[in-house]
mmCIF file of C-alpha atoms in Angstrom:
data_model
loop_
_atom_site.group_PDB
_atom_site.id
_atom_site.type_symbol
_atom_site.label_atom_id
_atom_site.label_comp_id
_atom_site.label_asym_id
_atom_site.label_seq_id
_atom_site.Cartn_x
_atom_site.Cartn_y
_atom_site.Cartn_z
ATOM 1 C CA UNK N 53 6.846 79.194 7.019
ATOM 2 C CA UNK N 54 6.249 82.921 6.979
ATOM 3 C CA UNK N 55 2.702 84.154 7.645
ATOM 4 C CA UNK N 56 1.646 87.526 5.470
ATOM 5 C CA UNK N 57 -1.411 89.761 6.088
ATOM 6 C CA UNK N 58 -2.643 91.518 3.626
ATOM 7 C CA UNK N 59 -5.760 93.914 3.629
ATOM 8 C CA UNK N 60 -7.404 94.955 0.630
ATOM 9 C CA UNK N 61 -7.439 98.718 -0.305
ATOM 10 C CA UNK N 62 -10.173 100.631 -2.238
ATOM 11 C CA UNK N 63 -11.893 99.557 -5.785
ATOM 12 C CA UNK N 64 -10.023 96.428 -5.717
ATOM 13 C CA UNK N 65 -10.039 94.098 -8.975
ATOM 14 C CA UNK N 66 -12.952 91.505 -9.143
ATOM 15 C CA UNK N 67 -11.095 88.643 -8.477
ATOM 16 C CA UNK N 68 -8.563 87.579 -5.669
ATOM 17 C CA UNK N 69 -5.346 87.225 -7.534
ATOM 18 C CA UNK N 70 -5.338 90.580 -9.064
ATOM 19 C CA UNK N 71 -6.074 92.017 -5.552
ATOM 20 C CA UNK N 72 -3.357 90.221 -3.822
ATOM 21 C CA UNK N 73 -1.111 91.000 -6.672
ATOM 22 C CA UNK N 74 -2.101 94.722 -6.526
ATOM 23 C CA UNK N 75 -1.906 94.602 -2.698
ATOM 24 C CA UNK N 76 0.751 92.511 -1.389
ATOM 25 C CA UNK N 77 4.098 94.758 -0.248
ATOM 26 C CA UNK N 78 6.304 95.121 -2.739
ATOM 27 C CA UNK N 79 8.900 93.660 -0.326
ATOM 28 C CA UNK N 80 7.087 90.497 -0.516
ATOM 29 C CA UNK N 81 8.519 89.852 -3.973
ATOM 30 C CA UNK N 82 5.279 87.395 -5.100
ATOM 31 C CA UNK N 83 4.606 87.635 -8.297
ATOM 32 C CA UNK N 84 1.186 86.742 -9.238
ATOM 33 C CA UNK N 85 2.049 83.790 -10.907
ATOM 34 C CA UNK N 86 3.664 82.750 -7.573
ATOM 35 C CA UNK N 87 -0.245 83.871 -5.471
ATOM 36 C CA UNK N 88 -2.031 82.228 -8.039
ATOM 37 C CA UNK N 89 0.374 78.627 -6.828
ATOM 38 C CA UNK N 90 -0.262 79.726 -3.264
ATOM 39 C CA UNK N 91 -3.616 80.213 -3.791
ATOM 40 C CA UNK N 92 -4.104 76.659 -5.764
ATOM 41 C CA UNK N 93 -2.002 75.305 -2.782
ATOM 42 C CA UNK N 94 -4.597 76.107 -0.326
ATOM 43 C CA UNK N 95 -2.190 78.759 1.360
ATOM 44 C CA UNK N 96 -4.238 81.644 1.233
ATOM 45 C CA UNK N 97 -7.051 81.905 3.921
ATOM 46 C CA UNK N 98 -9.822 85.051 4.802
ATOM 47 C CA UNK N 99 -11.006 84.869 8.298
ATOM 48 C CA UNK N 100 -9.997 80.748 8.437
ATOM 49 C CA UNK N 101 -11.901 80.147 4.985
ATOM 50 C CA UNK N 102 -9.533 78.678 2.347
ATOM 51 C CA UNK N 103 -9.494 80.410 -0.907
ATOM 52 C CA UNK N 104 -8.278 78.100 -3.389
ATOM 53 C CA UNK N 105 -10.374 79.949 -6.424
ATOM 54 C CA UNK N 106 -8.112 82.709 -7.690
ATOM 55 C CA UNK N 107 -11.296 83.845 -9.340
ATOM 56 C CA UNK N 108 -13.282 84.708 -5.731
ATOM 57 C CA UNK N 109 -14.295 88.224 -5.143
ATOM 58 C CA UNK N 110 -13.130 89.830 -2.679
ATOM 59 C CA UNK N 111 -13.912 93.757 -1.044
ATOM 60 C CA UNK N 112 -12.335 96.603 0.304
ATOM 61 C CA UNK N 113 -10.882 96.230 3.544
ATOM 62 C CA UNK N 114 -10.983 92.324 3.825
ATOM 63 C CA UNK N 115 -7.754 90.835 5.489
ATOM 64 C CA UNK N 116 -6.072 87.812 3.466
ATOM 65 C CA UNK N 117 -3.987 85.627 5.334
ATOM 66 C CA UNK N 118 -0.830 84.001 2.773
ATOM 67 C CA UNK N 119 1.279 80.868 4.357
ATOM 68 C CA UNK N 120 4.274 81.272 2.223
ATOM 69 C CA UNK N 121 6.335 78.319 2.913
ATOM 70 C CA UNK N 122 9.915 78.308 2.800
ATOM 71 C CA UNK N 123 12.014 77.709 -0.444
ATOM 72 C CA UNK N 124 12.565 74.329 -1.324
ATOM 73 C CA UNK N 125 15.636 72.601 -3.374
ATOM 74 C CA UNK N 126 15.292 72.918 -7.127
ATOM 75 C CA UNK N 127 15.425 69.184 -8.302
ATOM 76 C CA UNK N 128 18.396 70.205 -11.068
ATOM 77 C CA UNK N 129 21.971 68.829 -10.599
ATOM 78 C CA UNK N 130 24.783 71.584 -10.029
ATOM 79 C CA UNK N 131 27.547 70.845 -12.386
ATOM 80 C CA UNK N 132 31.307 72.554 -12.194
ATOM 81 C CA UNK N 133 31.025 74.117 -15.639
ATOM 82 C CA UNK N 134 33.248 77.405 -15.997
ATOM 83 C CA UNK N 135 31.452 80.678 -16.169
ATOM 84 C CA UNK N 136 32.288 83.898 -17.420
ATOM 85 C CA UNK N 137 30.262 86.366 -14.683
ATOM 86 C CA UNK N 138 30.311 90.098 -16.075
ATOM 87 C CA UNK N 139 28.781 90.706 -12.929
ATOM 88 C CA UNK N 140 27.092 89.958 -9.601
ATOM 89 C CA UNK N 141 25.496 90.702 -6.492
ATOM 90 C CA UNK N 142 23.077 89.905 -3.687
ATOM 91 C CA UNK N 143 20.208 90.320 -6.241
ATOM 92 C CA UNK N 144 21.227 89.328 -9.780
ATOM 93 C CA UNK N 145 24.196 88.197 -12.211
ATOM 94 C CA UNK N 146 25.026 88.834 -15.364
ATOM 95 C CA UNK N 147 26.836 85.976 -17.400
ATOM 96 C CA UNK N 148 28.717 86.101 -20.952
ATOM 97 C CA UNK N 149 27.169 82.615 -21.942
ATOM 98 C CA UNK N 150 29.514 80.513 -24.615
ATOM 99 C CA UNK N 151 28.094 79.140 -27.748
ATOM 100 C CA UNK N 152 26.741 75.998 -27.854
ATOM 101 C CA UNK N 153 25.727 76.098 -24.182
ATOM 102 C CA UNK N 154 22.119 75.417 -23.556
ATOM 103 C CA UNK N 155 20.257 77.885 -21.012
ATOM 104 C CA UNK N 156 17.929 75.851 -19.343
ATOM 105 C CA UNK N 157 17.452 72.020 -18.832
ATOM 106 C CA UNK N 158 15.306 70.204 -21.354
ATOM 107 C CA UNK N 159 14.431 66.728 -22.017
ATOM 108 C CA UNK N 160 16.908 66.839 -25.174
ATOM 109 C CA UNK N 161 19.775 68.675 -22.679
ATOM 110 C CA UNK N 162 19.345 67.803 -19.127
ATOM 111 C CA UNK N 163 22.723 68.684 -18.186
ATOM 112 C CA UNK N 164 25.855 70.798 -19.396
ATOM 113 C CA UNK N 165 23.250 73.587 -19.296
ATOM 114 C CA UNK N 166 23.641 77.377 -17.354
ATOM 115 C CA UNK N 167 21.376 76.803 -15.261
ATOM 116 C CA UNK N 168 23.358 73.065 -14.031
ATOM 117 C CA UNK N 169 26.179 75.699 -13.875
ATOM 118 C CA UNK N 170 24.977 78.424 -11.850
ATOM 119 C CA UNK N 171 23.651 75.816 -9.430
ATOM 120 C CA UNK N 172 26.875 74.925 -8.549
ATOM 121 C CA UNK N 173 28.175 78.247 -8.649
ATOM 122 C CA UNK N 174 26.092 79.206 -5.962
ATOM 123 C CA UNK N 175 26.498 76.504 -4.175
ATOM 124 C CA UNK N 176 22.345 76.681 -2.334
ATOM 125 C CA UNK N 177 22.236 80.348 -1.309
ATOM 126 C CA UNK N 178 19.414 81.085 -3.401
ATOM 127 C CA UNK N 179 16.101 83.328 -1.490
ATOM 128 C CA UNK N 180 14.231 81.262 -3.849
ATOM 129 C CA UNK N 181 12.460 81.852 -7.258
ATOM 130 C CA UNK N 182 8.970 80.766 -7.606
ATOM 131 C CA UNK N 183 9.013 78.764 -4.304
ATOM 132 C CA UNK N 184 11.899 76.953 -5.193
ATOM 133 C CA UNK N 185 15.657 77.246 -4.753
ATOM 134 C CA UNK N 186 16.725 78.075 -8.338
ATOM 135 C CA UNK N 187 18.369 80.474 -10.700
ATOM 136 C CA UNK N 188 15.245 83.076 -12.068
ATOM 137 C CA UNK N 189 15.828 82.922 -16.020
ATOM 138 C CA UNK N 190 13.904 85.499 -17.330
ATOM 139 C CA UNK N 191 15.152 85.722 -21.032
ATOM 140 C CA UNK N 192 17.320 83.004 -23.261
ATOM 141 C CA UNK N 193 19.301 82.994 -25.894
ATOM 142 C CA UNK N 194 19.428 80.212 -28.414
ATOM 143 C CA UNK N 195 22.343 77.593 -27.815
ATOM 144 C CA UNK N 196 24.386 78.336 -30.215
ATOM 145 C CA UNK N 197 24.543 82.178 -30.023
ATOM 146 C CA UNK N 198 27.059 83.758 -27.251
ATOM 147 C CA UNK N 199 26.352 86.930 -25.034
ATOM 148 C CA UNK N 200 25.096 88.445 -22.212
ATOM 149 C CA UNK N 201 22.115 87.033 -20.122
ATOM 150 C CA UNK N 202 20.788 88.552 -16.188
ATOM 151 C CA UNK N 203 19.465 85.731 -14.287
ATOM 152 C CA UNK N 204 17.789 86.898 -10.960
ATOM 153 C CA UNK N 205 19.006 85.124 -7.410
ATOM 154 C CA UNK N 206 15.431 86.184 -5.761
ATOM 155 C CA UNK N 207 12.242 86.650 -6.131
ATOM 156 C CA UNK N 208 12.200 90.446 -5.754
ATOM 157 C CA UNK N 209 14.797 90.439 -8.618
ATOM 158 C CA UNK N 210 12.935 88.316 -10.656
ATOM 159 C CA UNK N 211 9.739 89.773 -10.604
ATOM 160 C CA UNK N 212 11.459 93.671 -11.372
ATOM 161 C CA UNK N 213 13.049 91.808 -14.694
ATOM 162 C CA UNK N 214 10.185 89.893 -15.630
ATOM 163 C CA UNK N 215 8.371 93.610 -15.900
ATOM 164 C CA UNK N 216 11.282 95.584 -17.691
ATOM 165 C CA UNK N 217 11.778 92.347 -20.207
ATOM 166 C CA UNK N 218 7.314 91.980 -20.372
ATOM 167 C CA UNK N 219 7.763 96.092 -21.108
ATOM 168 C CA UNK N 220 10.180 96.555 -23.315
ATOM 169 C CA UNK N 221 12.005 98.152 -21.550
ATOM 170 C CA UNK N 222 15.186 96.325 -21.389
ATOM 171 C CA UNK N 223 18.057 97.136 -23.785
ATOM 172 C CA UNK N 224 19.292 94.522 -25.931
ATOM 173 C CA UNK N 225 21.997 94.471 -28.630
ATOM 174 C CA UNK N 226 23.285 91.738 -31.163
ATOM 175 C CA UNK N 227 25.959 91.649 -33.536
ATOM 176 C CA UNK N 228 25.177 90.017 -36.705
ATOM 177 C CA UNK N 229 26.831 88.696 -40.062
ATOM 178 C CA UNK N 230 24.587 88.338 -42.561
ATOM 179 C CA UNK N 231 23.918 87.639 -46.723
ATOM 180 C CA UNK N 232 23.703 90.550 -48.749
ATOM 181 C CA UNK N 233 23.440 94.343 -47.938
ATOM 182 C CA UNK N 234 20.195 95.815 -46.443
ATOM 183 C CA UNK N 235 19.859 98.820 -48.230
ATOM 184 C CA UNK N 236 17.435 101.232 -47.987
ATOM 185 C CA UNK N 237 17.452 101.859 -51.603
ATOM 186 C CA UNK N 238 16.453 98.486 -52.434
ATOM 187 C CA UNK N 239 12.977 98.454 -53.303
ATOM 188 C CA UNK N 240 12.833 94.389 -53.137
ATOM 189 C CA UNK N 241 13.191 94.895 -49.292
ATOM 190 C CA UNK N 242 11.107 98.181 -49.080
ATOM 191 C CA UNK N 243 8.643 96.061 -50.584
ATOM 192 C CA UNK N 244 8.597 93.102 -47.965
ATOM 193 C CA UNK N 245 6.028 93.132 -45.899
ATOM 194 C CA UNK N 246 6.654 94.177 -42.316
ATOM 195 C CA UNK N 247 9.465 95.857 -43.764
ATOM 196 C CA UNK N 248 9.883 99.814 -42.964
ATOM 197 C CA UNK N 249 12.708 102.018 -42.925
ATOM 198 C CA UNK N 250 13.713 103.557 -39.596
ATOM 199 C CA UNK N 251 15.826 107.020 -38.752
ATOM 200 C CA UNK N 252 19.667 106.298 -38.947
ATOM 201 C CA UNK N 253 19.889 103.822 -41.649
ATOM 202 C CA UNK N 254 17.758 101.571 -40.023
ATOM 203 C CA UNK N 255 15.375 99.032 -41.107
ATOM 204 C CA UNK N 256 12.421 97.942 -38.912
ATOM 205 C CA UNK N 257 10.900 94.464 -38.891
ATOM 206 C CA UNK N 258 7.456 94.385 -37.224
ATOM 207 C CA UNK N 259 5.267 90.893 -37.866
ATOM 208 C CA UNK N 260 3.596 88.474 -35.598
ATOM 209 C CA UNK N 261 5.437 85.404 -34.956
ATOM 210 C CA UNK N 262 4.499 81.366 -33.911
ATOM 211 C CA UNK N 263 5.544 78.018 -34.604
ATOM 212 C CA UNK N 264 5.762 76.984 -38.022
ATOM 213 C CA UNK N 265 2.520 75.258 -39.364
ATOM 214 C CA UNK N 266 4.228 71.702 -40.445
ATOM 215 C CA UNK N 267 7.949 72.288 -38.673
ATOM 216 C CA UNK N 268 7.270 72.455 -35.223
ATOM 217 C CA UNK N 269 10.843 73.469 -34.386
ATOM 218 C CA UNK N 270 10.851 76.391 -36.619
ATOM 219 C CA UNK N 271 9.546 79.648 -35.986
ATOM 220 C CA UNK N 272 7.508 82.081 -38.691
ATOM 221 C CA UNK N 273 6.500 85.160 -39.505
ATOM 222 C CA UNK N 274 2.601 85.590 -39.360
ATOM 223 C CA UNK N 275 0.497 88.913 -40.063
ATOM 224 C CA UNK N 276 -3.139 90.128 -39.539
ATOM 225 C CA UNK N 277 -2.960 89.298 -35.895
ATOM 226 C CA UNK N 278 -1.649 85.802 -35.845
ATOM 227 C CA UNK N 279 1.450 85.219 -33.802
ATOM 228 C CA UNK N 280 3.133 86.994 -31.175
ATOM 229 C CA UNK N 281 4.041 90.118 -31.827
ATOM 230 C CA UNK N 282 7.425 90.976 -32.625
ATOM 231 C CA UNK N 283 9.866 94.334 -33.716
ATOM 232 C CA UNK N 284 13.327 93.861 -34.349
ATOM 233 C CA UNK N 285 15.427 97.151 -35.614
ATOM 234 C CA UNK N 286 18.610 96.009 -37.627
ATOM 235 C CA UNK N 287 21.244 98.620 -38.551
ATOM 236 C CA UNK N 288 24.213 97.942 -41.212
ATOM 237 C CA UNK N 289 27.606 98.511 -39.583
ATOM 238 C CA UNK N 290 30.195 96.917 -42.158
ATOM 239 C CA UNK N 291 30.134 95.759 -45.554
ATOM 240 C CA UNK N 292 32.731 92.583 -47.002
ATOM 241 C CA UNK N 293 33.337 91.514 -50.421
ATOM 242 C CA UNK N 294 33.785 93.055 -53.968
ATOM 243 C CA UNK N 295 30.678 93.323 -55.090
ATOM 244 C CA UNK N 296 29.512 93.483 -50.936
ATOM 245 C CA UNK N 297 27.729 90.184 -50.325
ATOM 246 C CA UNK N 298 27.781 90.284 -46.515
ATOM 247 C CA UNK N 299 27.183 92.712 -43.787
ATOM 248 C CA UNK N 300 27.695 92.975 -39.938
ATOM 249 C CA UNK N 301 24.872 94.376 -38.595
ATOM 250 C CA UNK N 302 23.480 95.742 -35.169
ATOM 251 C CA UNK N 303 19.820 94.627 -34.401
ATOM 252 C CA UNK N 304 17.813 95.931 -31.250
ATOM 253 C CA UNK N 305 15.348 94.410 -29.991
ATOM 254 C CA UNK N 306 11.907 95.809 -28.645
ATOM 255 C CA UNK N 307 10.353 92.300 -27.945
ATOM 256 C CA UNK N 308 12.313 89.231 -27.278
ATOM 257 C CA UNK N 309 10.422 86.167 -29.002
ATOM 258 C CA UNK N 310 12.135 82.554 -30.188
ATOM 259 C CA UNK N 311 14.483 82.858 -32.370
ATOM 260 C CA UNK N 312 13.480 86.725 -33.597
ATOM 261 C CA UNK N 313 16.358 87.913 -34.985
ATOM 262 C CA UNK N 314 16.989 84.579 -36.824
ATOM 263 C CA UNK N 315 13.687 84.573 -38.489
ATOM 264 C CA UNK N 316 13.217 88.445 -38.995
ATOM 265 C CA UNK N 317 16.559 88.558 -40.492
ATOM 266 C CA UNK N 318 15.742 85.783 -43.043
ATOM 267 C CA UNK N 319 12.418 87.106 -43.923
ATOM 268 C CA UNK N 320 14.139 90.266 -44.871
ATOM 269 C CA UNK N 321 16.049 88.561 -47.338
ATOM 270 C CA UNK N 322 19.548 88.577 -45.230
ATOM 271 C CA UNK N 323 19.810 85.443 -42.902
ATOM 272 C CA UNK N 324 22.396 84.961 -40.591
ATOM 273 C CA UNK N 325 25.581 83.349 -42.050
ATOM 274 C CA UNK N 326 25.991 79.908 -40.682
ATOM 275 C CA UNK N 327 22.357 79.819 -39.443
ATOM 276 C CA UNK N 328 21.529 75.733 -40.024
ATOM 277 C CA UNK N 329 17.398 76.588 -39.684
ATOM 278 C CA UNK N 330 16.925 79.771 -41.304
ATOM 279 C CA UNK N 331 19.852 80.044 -43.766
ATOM 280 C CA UNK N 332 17.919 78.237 -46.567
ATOM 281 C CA UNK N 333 20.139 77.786 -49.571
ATOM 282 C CA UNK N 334 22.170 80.862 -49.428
ATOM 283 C CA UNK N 335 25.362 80.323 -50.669
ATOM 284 C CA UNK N 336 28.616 82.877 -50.661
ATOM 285 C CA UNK N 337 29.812 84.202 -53.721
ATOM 286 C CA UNK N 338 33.245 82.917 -54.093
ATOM 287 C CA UNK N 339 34.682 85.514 -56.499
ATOM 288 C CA UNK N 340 33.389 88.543 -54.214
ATOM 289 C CA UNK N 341 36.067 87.010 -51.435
ATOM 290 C CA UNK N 342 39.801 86.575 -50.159
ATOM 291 C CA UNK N 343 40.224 82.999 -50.829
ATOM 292 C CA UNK N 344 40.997 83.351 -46.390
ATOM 293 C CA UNK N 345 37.557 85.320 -45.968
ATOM 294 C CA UNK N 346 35.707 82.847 -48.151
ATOM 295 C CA UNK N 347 36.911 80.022 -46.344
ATOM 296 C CA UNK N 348 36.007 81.497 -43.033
ATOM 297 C CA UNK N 349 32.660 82.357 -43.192
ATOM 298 C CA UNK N 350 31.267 78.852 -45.645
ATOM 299 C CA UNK N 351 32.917 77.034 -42.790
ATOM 300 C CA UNK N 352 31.007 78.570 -39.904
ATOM 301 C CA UNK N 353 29.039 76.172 -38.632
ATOM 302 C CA UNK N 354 26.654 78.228 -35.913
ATOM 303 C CA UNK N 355 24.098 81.264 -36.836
ATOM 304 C CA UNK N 356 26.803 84.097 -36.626
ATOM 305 C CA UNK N 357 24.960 85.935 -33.884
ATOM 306 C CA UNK N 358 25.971 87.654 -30.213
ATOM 307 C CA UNK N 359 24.466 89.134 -27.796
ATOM 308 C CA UNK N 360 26.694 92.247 -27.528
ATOM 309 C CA UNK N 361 25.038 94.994 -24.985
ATOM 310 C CA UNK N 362 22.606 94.449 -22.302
ATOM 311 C CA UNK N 363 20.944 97.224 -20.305
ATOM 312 C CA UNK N 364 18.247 97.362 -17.362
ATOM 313 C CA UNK N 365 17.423 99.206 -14.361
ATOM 314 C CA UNK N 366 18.543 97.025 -11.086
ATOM 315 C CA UNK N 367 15.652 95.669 -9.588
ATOM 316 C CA UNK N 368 16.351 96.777 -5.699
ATOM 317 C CA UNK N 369 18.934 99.327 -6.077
ATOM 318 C CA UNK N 370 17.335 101.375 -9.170
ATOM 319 C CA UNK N 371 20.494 101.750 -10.554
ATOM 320 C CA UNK N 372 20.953 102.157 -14.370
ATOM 321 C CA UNK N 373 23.297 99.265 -15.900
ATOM 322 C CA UNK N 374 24.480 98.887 -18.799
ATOM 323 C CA UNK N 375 26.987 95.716 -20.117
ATOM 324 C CA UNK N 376 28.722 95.161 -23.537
ATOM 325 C CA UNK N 377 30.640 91.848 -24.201
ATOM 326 C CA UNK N 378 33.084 91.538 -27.108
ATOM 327 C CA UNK N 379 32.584 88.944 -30.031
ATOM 328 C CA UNK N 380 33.679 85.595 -29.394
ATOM 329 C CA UNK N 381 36.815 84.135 -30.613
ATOM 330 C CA UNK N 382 35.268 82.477 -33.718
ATOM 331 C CA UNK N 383 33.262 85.431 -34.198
ATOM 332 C CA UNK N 384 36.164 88.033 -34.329
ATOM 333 C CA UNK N 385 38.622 85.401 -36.595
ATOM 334 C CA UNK N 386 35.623 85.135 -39.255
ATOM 335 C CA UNK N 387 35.535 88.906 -39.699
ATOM 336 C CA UNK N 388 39.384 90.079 -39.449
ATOM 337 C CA UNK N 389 39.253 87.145 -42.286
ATOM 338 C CA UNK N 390 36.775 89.193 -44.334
ATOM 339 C CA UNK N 391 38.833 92.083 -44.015
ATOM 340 C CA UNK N 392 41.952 90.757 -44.608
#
């Protein structure tokens, strides 16, 4: 159990977990999700009252006593599942996750997941995320698209992500096959809403997005303030097929919602190739194909989607860091196909 004083500074915030959240050393790593549990908990005292109402006031120069107990074991079973680590140290690692691998337990996957394998891989020494002994996952990417993922290994770690991912900040690329060609000159996607061309050759995809309003496992776009909100920037890189029915495209993200790309994409007019959800009815054009290209792309059976570049500032060394991982296997064979 560690014991941390904390004394308020000047003009603090009206209520006690935005103090403490203001206030506490950086060094502390405790996030104010993590006060507001300690506070709940009963571990947060001011001259031997308990404060258990993250809502109390609280002045200039009062001294707040926080019991932070130690971490305890995350109730998740490690599993021996191979990993490809891009890289790691004390603070953070950076994995190049497979398709059809799950990111974090579920009641639908409670096992076979990256978290079950980073458990195992390291093996308890953990500083603790949240209170508990456990991997810090602060973005995810849909089972059955590959690429790169940072999972923090503290607290300190996880709270610098949280803000660069809660910012924006964070660079993120994907590589993406998708129907048709979106061209700039087309006025049917000018004319989309949320639509909006961008320097470069880019188009820009700004809406709000939520659950569907009758499929609960879909996502939608939403305008006029409902949803989340949501910017993807998607850049043709290479056309395939004779008239060009498909394109490989680069999309950046500024804000990382569920399933974003997916659902931006197919609003647009150009889902992802293979994508089960979002694809709707879109169907290749056989004649605009190698009988070997065809064949490889109507038989993908995942969204054709990768997480191919992830950048952040290191949360205790400052460091810029920047990754790339190359398309997967199934990835690479569908479009050496389409050029063949």
């Amino acid at each position: 159990m560690e014991r941390l004083c904390v004394t308020i500074t000047a003009n603090p915030p009206p209520r006690l977990d935005k103090a403490l959240a203001r206030d506490v050393p950086e060094a502390a790593s405790l996030s104010r999700t993590r006060l507001s549990k300690l506070i709940a908990e009963g571990a947060v005292t001011r001259g031997g009252e308990v404060l258990t109402d993250a809502k109390a006031r609280v002045a200039e120069g009062d001294v707040i006593e926080i019991a932070v107990p130690e971490a305890v074991d995350y109730d998740v079973l490690p599993q021996d599942i191979p990993l490809s680590i891009v890289h790691e140290d004390a603070d953070l690692i950076v994995v190049d996750k497979p398709a059809g691998m799950v990111v974090h337990p579920a009641p639908g996957s409670p096992s076979g997941t990256l978290v079950n394998a980073l458990l195992h891989h390291f093996g308890g020494e953990l500083s603790g995320i949240g209170g508990e002994k456990r991997p810090g996952i602060v973005h995810r990417i849909d089972k059955d698209t590959s690429g790169l993922l940072v999972v923090a290994k503290s607290d300190r770690a996880h709270h610098g992500l949280a803000k660069q991912f809660e910012k924006h900040t964070a660079r993120r690329a994907y590589l993406a096959l998708v129907h048709g060609v979106p061209d700039l000159a087309d006025p049917r996607l000018i004319g989309t809403r949320g639509v909006s061309t961008a320097p470069g050759g880019e188009i820009s995809i700004t809406s709000g997005l939520g659950r569907h309003r009758t499929d609960r496992q879909r996502q939608a776009v939403f305008f006029d303030g409902q949803g989340r909100h949501a910017i993807t920037h998607a850049k043709p890189l290479e056309t395939f097929g004779d008239p060009a029915c498909l394109t490989l495209v680069e999309c950046r993200l500024e804000t990382g919602r569920t399933h974003q790309i997916r659902v931006h994409m197919a609003h647009a007019g150009h889902a992802l190739v293979g994508d089960p959800v979002y694809g709707g009815r879109r169907k290749l054009k056989e004649s605009a194909l190698s009988a070997q290209g065809f064949a490889s792309a109507n038989a993908f059976d995942r969204q054709a989607l990768h997480a191919a570049e992830l950048g952040f500032v290191h949360p205790a060394t400052e460091e810029e860091m920047l990754f790339s991982s190359p398309l997967p296997q199934d990835m690479a064979e569908m479009l050496a196909a389409l050029r063949g």
